[in-house]
PDB file of C-alpha atoms in Angstrom:
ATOM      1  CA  UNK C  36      -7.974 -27.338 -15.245  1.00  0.00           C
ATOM      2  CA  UNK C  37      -7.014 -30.004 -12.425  1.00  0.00           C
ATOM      3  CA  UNK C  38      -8.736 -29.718  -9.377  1.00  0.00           C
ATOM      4  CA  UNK C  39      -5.179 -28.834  -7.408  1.00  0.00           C
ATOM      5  CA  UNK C  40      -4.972 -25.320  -9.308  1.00  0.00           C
ATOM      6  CA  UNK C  41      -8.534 -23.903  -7.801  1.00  0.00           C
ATOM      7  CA  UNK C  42      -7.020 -24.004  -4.130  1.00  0.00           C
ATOM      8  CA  UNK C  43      -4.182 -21.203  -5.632  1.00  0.00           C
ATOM      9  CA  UNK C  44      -6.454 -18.501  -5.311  1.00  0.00           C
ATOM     10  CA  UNK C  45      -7.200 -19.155  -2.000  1.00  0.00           C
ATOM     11  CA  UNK C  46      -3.214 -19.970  -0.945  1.00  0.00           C
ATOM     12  CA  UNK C  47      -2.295 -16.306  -2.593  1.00  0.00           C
ATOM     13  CA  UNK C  48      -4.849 -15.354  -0.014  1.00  0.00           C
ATOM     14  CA  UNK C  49      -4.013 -16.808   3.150  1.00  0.00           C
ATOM     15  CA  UNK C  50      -0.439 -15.459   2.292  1.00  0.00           C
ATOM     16  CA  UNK C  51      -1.360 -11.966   1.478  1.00  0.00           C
ATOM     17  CA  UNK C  52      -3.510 -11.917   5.360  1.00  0.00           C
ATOM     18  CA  UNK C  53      -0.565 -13.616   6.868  1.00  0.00           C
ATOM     19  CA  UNK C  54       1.792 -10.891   6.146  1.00  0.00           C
ATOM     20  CA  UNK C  55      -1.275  -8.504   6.266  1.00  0.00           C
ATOM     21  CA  UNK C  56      -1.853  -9.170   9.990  1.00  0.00           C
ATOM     22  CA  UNK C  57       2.343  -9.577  10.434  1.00  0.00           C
ATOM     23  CA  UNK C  58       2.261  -5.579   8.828  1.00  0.00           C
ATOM     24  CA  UNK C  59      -0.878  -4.142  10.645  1.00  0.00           C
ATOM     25  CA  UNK C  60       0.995  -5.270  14.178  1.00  0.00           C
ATOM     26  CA  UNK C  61       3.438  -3.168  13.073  1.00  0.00           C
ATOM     27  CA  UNK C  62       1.536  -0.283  11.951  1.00  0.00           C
ATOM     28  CA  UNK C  63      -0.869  -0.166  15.442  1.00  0.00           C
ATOM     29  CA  UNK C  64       1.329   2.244  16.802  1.00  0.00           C
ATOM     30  CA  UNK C  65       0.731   4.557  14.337  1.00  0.00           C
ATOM     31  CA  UNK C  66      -2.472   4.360  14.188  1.00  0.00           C
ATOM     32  CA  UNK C  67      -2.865   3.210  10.757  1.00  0.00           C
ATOM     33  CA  UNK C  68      -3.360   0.582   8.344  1.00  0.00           C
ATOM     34  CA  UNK C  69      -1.532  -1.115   5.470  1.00  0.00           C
ATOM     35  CA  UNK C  70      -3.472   0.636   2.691  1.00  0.00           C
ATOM     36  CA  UNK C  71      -2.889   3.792   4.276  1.00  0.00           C
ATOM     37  CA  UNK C  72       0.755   3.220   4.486  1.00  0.00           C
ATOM     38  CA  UNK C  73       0.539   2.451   0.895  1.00  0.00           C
ATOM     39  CA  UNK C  74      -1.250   5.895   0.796  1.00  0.00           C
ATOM     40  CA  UNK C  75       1.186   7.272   2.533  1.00  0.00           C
ATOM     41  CA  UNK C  76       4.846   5.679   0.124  1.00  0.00           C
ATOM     42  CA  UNK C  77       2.189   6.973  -2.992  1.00  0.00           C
ATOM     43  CA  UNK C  78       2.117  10.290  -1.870  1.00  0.00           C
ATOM     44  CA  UNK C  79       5.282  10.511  -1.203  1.00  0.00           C
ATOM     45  CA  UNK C  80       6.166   9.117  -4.523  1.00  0.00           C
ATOM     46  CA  UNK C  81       3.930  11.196  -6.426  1.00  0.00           C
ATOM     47  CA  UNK C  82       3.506  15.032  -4.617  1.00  0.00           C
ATOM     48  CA  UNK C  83       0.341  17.132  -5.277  1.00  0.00           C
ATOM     49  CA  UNK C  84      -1.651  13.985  -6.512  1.00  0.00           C
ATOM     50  CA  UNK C  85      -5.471  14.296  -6.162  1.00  0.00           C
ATOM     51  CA  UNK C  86      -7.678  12.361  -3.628  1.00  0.00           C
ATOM     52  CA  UNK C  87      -9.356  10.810  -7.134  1.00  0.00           C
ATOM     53  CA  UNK C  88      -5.645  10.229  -8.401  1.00  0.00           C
ATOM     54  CA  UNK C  89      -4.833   8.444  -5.683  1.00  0.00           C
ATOM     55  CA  UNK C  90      -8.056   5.894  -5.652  1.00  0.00           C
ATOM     56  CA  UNK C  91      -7.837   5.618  -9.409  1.00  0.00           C
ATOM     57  CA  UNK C  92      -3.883   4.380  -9.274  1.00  0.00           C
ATOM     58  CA  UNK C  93      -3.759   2.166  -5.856  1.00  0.00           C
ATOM     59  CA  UNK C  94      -7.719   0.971  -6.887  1.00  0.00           C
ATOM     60  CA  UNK C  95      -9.798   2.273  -3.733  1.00  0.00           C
ATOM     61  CA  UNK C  96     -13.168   3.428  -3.779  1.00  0.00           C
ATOM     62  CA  UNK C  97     -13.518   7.139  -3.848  1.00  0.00           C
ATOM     63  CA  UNK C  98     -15.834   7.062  -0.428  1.00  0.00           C
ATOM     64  CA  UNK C  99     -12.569   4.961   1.289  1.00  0.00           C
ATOM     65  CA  UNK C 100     -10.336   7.068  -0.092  1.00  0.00           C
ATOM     66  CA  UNK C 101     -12.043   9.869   1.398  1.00  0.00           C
ATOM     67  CA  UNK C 102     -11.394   8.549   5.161  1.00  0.00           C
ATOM     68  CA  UNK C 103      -7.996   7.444   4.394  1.00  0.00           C
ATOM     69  CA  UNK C 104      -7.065  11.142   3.505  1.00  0.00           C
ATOM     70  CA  UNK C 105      -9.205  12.113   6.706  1.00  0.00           C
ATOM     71  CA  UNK C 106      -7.529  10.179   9.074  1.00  0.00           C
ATOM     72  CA  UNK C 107      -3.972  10.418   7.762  1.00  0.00           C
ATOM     73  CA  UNK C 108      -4.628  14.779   8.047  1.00  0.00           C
ATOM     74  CA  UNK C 109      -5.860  13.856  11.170  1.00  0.00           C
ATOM     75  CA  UNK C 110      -2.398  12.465  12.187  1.00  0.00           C
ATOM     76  CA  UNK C 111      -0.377  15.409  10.710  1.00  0.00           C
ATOM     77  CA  UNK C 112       0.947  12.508   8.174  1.00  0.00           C
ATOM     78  CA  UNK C 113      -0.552  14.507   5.197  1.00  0.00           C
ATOM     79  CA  UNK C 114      -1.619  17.923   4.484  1.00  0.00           C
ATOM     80  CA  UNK C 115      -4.280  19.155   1.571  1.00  0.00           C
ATOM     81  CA  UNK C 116      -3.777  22.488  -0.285  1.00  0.00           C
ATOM     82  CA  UNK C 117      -6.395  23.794  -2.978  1.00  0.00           C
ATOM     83  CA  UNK C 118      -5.526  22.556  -6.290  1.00  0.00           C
ATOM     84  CA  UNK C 119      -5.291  26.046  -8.570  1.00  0.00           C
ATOM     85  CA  UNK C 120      -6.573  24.743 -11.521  1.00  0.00           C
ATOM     86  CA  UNK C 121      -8.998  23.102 -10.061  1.00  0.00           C
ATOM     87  CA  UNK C 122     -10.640  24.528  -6.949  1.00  0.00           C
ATOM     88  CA  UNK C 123     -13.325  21.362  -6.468  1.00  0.00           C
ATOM     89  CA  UNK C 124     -10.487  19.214  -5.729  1.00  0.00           C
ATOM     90  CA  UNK C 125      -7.244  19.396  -3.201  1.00  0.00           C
ATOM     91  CA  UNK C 126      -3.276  18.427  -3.739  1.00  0.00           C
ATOM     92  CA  UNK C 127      -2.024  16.240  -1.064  1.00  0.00           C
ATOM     93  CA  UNK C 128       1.420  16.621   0.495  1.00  0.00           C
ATOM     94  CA  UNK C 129       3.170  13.944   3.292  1.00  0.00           C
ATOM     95  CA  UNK C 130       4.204  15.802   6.062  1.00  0.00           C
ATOM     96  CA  UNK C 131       7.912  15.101   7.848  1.00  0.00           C
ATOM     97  CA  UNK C 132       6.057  13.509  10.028  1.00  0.00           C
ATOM     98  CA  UNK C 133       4.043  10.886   7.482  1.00  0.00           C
ATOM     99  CA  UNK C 134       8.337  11.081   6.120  1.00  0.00           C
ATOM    100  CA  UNK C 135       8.853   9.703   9.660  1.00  0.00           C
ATOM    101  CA  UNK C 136       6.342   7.047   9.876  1.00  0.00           C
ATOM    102  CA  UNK C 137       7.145   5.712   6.454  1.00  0.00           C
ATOM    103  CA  UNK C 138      11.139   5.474   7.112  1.00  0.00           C
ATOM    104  CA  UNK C 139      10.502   4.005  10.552  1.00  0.00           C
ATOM    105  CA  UNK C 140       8.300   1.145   9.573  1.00  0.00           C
ATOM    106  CA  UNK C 141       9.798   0.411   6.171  1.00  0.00           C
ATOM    107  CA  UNK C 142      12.915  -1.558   7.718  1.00  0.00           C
ATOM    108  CA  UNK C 143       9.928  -3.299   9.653  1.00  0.00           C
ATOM    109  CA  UNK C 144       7.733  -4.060   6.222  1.00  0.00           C
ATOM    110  CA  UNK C 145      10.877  -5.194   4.438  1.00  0.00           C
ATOM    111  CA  UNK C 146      11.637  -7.557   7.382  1.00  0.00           C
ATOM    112  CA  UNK C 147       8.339  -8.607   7.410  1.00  0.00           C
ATOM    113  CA  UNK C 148       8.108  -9.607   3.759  1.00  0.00           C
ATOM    114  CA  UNK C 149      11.543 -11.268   4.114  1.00  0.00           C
ATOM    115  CA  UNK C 150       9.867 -13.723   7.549  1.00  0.00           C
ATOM    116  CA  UNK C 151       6.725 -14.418   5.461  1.00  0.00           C
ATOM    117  CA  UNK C 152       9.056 -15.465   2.026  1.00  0.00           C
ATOM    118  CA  UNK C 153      11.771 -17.174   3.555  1.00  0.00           C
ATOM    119  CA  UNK C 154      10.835 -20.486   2.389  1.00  0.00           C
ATOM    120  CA  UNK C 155      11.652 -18.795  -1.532  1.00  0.00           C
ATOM    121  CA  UNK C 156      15.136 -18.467  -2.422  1.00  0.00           C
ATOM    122  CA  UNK C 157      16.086 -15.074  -3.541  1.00  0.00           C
ATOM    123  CA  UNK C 158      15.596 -15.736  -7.054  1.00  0.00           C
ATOM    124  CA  UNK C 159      12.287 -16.859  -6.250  1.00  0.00           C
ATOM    125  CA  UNK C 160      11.463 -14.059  -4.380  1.00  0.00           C
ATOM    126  CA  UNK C 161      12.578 -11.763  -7.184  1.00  0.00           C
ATOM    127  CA  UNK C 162      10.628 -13.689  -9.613  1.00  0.00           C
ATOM    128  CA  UNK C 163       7.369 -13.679  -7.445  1.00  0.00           C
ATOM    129  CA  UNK C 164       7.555 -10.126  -6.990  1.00  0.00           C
ATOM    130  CA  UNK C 165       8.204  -9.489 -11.024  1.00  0.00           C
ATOM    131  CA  UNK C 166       5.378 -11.568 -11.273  1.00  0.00           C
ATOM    132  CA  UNK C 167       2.890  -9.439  -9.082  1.00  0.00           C
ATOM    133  CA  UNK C 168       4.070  -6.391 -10.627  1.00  0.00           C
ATOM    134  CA  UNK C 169       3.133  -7.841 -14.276  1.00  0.00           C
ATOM    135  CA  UNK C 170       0.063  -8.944 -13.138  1.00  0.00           C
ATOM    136  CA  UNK C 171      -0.722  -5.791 -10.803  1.00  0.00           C
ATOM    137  CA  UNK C 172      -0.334  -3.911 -14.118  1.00  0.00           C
ATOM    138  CA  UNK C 173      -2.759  -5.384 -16.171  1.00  0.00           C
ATOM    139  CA  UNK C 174      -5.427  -4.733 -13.533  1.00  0.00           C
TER     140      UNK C 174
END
């Protein structure tokens, strides 16, 4: 492998915290964080998930998890009901106001994504992001 292709790793990186930190300025109002807005859109996207669904699918620790789910039903931006088949464990709901938070700052993530990609054409955007996906899903 040529020496050039180690430093990709760390270029992925400094563009994923670029558009990290351009996301979490953002978010501060709301007093939350990018993984908790992703949280948040899988939630939304998949009602009456589990707290261990949720970790297992979007890859966080159980223990993180735990606060995430804490602090967004601290917010009123989810709510947890009793799963009935399983009492140990609790269905999560978003709340209209999580629905709120997640329509107001998508405009703002989607513009963000565009300022941190606009040296890509929009075929190379597209391609990038089919890319992630494919790679996200052998994870």
């Amino acid at each position: 492998m040529e020496k050039w292709n180690h430093s990709y790793g760390f270029l992925l990186g400094k563009v994923l915290q670029q558009m990290e930190t351009k996301f979490a300025e953002g978010l501060a109002p709301f007093d939350i964080n990018a993984r908790q807005y992703g949280v948040l859109l899988f939630i939304e996207g998949n009602p009456y998930s589990s707290q261990k669904d949720i970790s297992d699918k979007l890859q966080i620790d159980r223990t993180t998890m735990v606060s995430h789910i804490d602090h967004l039903e601290g917010l009123g931006f989810v709510e947890r009901t009793r799963n009935p088949n399983d009492r140990r464990s609790y269905s999560l709901l978003i709340t209209a106001k999580g629905k709120d938070v997640l329509d107001s700052r998508w405009e703002f993530l989607i513009h963000t994504e565009l300022e941190v990609l606009a040296p890509l054409s929009d075929q190379e955007r597209r391609l990038l992001k089919e890319f992630l996906v494919k790679i996200w899903s052998t994870l």
